[in-house]
Coordinates of N, CA and C in Angstrom, one line a residue:
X1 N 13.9 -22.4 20.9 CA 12.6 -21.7 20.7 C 12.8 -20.7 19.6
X2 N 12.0 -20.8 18.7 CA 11.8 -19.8 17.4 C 12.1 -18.6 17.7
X3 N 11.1 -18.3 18.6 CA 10.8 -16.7 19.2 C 12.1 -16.1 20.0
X4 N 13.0 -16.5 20.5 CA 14.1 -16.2 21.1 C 15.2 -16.0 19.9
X5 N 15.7 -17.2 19.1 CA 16.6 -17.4 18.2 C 16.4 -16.4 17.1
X6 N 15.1 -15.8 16.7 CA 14.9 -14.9 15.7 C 14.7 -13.4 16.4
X7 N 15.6 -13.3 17.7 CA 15.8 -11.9 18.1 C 14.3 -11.7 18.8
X8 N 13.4 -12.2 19.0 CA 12.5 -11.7 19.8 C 11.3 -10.8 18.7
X9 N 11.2 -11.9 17.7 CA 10.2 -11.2 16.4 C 8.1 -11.5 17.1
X10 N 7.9 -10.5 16.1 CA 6.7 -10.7 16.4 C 5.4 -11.4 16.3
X11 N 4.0 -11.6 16.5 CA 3.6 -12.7 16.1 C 2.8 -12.9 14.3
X12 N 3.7 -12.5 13.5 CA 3.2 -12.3 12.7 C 4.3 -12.9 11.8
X13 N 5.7 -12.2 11.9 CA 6.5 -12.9 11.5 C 7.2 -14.4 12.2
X14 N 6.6 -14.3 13.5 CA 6.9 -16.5 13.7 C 6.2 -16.7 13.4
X15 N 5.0 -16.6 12.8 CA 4.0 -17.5 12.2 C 4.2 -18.1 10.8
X16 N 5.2 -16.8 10.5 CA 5.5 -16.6 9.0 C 6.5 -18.2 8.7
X17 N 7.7 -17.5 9.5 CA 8.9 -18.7 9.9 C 8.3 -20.2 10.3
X18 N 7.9 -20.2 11.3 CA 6.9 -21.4 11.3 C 6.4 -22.6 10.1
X19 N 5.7 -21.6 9.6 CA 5.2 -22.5 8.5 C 6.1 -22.3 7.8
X20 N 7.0 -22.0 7.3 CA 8.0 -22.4 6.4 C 8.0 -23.7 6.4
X21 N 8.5 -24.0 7.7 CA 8.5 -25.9 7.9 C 7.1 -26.7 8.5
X22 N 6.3 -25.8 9.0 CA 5.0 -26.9 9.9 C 4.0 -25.8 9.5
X23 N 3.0 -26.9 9.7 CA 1.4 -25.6 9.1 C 0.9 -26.1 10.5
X24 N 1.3 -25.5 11.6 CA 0.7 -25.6 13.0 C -1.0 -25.0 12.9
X25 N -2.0 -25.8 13.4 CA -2.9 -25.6 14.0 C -3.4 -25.0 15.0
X26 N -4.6 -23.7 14.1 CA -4.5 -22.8 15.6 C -2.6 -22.0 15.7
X27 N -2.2 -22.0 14.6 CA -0.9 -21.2 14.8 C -0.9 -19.7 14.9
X28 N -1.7 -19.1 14.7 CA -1.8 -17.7 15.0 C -2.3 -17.3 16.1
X29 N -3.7 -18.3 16.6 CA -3.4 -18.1 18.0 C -1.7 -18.1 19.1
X30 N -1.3 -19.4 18.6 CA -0.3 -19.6 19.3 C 0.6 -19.0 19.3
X31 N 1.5 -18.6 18.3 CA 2.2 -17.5 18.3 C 2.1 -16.2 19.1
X32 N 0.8 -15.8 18.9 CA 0.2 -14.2 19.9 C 0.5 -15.0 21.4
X33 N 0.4 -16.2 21.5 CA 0.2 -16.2 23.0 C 1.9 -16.0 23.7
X34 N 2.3 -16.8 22.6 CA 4.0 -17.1 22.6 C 4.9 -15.6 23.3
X35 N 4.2 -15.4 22.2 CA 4.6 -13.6 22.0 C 4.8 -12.7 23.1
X36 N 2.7 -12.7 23.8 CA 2.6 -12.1 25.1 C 3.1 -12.4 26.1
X37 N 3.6 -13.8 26.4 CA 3.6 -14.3 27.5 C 5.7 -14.3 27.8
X38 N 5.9 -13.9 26.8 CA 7.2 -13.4 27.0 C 7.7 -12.1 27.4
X39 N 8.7 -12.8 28.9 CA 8.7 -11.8 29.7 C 9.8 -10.4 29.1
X40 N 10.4 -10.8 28.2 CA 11.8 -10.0 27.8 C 10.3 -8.8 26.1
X41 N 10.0 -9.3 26.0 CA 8.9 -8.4 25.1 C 8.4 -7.9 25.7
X42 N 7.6 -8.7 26.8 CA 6.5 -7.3 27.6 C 7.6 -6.2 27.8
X43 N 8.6 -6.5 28.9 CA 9.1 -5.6 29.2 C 9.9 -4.4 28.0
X44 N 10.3 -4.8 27.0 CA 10.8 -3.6 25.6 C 8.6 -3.2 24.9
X45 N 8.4 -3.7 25.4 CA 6.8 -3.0 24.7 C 6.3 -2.5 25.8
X46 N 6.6 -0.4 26.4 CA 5.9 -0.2 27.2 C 4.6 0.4 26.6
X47 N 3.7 0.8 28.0 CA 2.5 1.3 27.3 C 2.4 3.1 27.0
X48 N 2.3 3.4 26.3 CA 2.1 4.7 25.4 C 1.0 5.1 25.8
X49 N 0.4 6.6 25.5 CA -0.6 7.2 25.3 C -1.3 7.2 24.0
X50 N -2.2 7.7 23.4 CA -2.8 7.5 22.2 C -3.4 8.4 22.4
X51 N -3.8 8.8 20.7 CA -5.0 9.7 20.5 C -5.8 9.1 19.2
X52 N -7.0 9.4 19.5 CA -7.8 8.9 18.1 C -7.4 9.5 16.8
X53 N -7.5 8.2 16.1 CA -6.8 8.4 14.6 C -8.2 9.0 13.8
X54 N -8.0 10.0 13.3 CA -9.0 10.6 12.4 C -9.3 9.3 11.1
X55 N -10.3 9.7 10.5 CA -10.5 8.7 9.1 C -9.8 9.6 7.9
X56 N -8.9 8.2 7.0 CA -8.0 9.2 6.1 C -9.1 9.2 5.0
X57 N -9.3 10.4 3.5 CA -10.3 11.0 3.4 C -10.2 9.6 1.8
X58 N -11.0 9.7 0.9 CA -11.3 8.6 0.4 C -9.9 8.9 -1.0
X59 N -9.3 10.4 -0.8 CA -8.9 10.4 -2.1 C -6.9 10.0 -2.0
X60 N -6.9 9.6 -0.4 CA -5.4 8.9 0.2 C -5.7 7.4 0.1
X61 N -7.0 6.6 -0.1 CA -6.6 5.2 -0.1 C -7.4 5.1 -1.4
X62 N -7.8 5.5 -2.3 CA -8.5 4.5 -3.6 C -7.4 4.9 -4.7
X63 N -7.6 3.9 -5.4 CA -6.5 3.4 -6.3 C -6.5 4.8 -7.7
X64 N -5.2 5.4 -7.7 CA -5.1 6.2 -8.9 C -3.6 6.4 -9.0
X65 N -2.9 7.3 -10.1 CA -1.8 7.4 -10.6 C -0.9 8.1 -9.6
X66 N 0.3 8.2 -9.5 CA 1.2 9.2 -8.6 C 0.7 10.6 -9.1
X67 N 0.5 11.2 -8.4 CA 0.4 12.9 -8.8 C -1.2 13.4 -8.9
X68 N -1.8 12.4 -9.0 CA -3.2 12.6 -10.0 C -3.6 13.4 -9.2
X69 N -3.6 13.5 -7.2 CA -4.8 14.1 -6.5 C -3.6 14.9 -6.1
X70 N -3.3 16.0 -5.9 CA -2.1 16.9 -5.0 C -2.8 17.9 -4.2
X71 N -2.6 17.9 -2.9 CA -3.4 18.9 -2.2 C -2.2 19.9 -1.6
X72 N -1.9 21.1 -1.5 CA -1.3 21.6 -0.9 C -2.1 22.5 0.0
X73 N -1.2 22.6 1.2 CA -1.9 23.5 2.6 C -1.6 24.7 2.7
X74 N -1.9 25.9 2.0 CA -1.6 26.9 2.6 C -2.2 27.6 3.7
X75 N -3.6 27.2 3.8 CA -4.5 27.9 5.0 C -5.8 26.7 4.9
X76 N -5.6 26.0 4.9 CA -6.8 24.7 4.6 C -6.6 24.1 3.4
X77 N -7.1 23.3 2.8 CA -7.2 22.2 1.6 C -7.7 23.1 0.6
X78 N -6.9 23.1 -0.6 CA -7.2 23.5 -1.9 C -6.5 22.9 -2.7
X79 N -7.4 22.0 -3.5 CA -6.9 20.9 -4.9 C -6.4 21.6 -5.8
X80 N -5.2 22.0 -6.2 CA -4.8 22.2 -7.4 C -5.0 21.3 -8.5
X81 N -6.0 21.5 -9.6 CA -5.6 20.6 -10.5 C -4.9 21.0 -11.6
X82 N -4.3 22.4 -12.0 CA -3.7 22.7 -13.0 C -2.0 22.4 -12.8
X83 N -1.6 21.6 -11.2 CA -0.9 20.4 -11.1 C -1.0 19.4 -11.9
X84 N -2.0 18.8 -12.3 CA -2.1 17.4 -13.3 C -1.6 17.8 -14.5
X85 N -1.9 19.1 -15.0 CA -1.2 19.6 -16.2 C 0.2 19.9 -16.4
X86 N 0.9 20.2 -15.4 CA 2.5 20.3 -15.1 C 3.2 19.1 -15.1
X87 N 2.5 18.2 -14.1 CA 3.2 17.2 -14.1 C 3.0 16.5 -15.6
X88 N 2.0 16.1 -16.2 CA 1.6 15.6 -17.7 C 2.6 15.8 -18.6
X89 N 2.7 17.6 -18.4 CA 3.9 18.4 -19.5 C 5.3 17.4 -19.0
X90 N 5.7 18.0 -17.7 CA 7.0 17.1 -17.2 C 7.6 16.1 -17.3
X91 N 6.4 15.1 -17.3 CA 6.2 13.4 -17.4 C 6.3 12.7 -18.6
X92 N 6.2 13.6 -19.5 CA 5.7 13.0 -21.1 C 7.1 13.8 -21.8
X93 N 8.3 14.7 -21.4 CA 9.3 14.7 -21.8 C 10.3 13.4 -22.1
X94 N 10.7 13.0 -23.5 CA 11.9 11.9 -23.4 C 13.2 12.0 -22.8
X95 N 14.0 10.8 -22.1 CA 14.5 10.9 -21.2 C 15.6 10.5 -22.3
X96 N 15.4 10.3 -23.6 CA 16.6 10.5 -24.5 C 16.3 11.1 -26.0
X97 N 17.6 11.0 -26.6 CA 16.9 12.1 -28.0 C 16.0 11.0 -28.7
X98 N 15.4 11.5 -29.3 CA 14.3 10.7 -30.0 C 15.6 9.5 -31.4
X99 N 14.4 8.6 -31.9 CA 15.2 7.5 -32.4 C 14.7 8.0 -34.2
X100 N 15.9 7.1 -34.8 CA 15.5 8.0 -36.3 C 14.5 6.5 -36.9
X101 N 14.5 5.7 -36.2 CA 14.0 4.2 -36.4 C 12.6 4.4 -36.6
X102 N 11.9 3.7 -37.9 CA 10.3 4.2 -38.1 C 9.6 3.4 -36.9
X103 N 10.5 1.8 -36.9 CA 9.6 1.0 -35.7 C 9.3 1.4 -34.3
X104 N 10.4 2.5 -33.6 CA 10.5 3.1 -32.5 C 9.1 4.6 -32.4
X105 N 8.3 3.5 -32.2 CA 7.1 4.4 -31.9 C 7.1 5.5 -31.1
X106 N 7.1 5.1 -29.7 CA 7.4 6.3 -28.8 C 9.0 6.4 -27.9
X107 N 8.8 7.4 -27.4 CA 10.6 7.7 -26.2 C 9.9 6.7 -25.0
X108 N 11.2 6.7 -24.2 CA 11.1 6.6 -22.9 C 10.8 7.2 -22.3
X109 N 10.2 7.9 -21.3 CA 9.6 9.0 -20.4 C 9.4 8.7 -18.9
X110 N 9.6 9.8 -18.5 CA 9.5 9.2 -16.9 C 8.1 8.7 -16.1
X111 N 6.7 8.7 -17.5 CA 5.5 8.7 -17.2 C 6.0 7.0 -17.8
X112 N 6.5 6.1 -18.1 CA 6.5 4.9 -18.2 C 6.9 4.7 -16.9
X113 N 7.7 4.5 -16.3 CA 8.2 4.1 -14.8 C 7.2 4.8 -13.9
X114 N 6.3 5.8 -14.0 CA 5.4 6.0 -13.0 C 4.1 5.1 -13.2
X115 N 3.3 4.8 -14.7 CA 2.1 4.4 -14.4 C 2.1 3.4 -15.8
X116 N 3.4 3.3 -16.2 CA 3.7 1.7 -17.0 C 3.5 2.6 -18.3
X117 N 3.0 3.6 -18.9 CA 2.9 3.9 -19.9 C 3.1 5.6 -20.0
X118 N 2.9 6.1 -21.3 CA 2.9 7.4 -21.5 C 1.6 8.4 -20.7
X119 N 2.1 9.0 -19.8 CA 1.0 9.8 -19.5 C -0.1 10.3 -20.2
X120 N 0.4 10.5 -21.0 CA -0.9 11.2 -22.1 C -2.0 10.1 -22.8
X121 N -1.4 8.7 -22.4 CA -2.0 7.7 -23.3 C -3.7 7.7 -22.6
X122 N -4.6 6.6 -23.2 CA -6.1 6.7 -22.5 C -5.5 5.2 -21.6
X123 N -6.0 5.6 -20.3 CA -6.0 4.2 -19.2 C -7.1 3.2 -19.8
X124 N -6.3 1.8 -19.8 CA -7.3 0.8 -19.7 C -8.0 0.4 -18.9
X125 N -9.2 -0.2 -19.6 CA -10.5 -0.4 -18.8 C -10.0 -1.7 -18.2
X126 N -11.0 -1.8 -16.9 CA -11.1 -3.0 -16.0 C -11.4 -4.3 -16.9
X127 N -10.4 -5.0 -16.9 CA -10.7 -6.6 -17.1 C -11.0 -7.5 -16.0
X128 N -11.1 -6.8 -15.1 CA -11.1 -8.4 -13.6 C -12.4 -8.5 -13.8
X129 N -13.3 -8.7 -14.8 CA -14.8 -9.1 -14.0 C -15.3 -9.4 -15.7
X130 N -14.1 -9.9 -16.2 CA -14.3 -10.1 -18.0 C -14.0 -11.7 -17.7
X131 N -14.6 -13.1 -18.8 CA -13.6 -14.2 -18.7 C -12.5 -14.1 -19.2
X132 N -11.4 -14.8 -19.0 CA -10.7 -14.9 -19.7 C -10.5 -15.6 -20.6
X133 N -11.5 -16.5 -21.5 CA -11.2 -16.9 -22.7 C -11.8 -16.2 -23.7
X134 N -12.8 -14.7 -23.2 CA -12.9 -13.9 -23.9 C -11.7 -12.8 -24.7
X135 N -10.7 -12.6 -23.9 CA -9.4 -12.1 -24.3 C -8.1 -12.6 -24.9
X136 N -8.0 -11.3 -26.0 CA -6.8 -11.2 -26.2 C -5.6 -11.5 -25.5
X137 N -4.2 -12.0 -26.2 CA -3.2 -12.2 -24.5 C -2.5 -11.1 -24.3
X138 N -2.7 -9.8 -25.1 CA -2.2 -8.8 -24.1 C -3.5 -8.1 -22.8
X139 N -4.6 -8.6 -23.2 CA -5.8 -8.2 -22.7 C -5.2 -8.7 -21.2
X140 N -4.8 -10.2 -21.3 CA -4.7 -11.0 -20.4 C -4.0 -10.7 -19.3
X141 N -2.6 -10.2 -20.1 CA -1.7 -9.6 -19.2 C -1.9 -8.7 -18.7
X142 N -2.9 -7.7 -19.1 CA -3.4 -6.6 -18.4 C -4.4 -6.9 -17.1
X143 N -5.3 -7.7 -17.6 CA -5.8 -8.3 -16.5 C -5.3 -8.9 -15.6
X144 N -4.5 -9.6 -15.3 CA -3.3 -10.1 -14.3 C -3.0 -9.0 -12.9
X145 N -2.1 -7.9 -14.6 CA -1.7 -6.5 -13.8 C -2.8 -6.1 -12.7
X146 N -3.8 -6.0 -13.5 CA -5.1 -5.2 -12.8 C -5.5 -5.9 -11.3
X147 N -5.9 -7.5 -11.5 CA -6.1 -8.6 -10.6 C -4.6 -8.3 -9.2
X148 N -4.0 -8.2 -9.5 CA -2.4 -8.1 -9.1 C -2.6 -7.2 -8.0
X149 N -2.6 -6.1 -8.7 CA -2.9 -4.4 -8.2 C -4.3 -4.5 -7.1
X150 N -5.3 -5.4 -7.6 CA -6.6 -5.4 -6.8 C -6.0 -5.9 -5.5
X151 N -5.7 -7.6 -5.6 CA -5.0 -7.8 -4.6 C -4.0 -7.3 -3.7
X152 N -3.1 -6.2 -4.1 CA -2.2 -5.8 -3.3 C -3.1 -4.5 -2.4
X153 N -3.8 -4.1 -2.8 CA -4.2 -2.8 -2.4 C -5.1 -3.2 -1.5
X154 N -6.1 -4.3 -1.6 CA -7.1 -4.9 -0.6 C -6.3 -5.7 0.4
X155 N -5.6 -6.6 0.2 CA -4.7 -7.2 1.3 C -3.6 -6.3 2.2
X156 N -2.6 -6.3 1.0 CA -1.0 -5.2 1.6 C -1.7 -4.2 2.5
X157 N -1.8 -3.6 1.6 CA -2.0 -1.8 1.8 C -3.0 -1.8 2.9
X158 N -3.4 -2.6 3.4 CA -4.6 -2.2 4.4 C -3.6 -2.6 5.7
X159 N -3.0 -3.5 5.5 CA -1.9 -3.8 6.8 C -0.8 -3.1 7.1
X160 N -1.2 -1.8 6.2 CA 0.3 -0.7 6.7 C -0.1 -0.4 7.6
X161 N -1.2 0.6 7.4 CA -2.0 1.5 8.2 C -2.8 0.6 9.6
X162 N -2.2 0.1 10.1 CA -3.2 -1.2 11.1 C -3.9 0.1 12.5
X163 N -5.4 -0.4 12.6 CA -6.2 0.8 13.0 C -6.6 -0.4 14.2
X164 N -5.8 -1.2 15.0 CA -6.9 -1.9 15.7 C -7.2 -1.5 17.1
X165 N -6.4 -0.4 17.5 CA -6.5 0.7 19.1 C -7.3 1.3 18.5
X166 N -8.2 1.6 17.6 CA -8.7 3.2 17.7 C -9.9 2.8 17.5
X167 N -10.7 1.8 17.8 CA -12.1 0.5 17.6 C -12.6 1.9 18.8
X168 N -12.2 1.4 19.5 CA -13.0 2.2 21.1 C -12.5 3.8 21.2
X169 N -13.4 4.3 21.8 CA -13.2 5.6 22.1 C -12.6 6.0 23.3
X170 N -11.0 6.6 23.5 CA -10.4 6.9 24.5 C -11.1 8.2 24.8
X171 N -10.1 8.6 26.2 CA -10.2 10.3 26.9 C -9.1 11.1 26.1
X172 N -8.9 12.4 25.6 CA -7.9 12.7 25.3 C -6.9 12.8 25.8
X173 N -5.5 13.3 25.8 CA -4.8 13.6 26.3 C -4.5 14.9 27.4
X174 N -4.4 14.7 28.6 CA -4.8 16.2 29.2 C -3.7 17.0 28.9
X175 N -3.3 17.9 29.1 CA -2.2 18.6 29.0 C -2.1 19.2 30.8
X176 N -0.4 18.8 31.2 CA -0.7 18.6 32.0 C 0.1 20.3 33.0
X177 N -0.2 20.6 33.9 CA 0.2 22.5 33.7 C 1.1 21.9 35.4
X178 N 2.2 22.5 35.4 CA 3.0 22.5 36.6 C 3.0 23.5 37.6

């Protein structure tokens, strides 16, 4: 049995394993059933308390640079943005001495490994909704990137955060006095 030999995984990763070799029908049902109906799982899955998960606010899930939104808490929420300016300064330092080479346009910077380019540069515009035999092939490759990034953030990123307990409205938690 799959589900035993892979340490007792969940139904998402035997589904995974699974189709490696067979594209079972109705496999994700089956798997979940696999799953529950195993007595050594139920028993390591006890049941918890919960509390409702608040909604996170629009500027923790839409798509922007590392640094760009920084909230710090000293007594409630206040956006610093003269943070974007520090970090920019910081980011846009070369991470070696400059080159005496006329072809060596710009340094290395630690704003290349954060957002693929020079912080200071202007962000390019959206190509996912351009054709592509309208573009250039660096256009192309940007569009890829961008298509890429769409997809990861709509599929991945939404299955970190998995919200499927918090549909219905519990009691809170009492606190309980001895």
């Amino acid at each position: 049995m799959t589900h035993k030999r892979h340490l007792h995984v969940g139904p998402q990763t035997l589904l995974s394993i699974v189709r490696q070799r067979f594209w079972p029908l109705n496999g994700r049902n089956m798997c979940r059933k696999l799953v529950n109906n195993c007595i050594i799982c139920f028993k390591a899955k006890p049941v918890t308390c919960s509390q409702i998960m608040g909604q996170l606010p629009a500027e923790r899930i839409s798509q922007s640079f590392p640094f760009n939104k920084v909230g710090i808490d000293f007594c409630g929420h206040f956006w610093i943005k003269y943070l974007n300016q520090i970090e920019g300064v910081l980011n846009s330092r070369p991470l070696y001495p400059l080159s005496c080479d006329p072809d060596d346009f710009e340094a290395l910077t630690p704003g290349h490994f954060l957002v693929g380019r020079p912080i200071t540069a202007i962000a390019e515009p959206s190509l996912t909704e351009v054709s592509s035999n309208r573009l250039k092939v660096w256009q192309k490759q940007t569009k890829i990137v961008q298509h890429i990034w769409k997809r990861w953030s709509n599929n991945y990123l939404s299955t970190l955060q998995n919200r499927n307990k918090w549909y219905f409205e519990k009691n809170n938690v009492k606190c309980m006095i001895w």
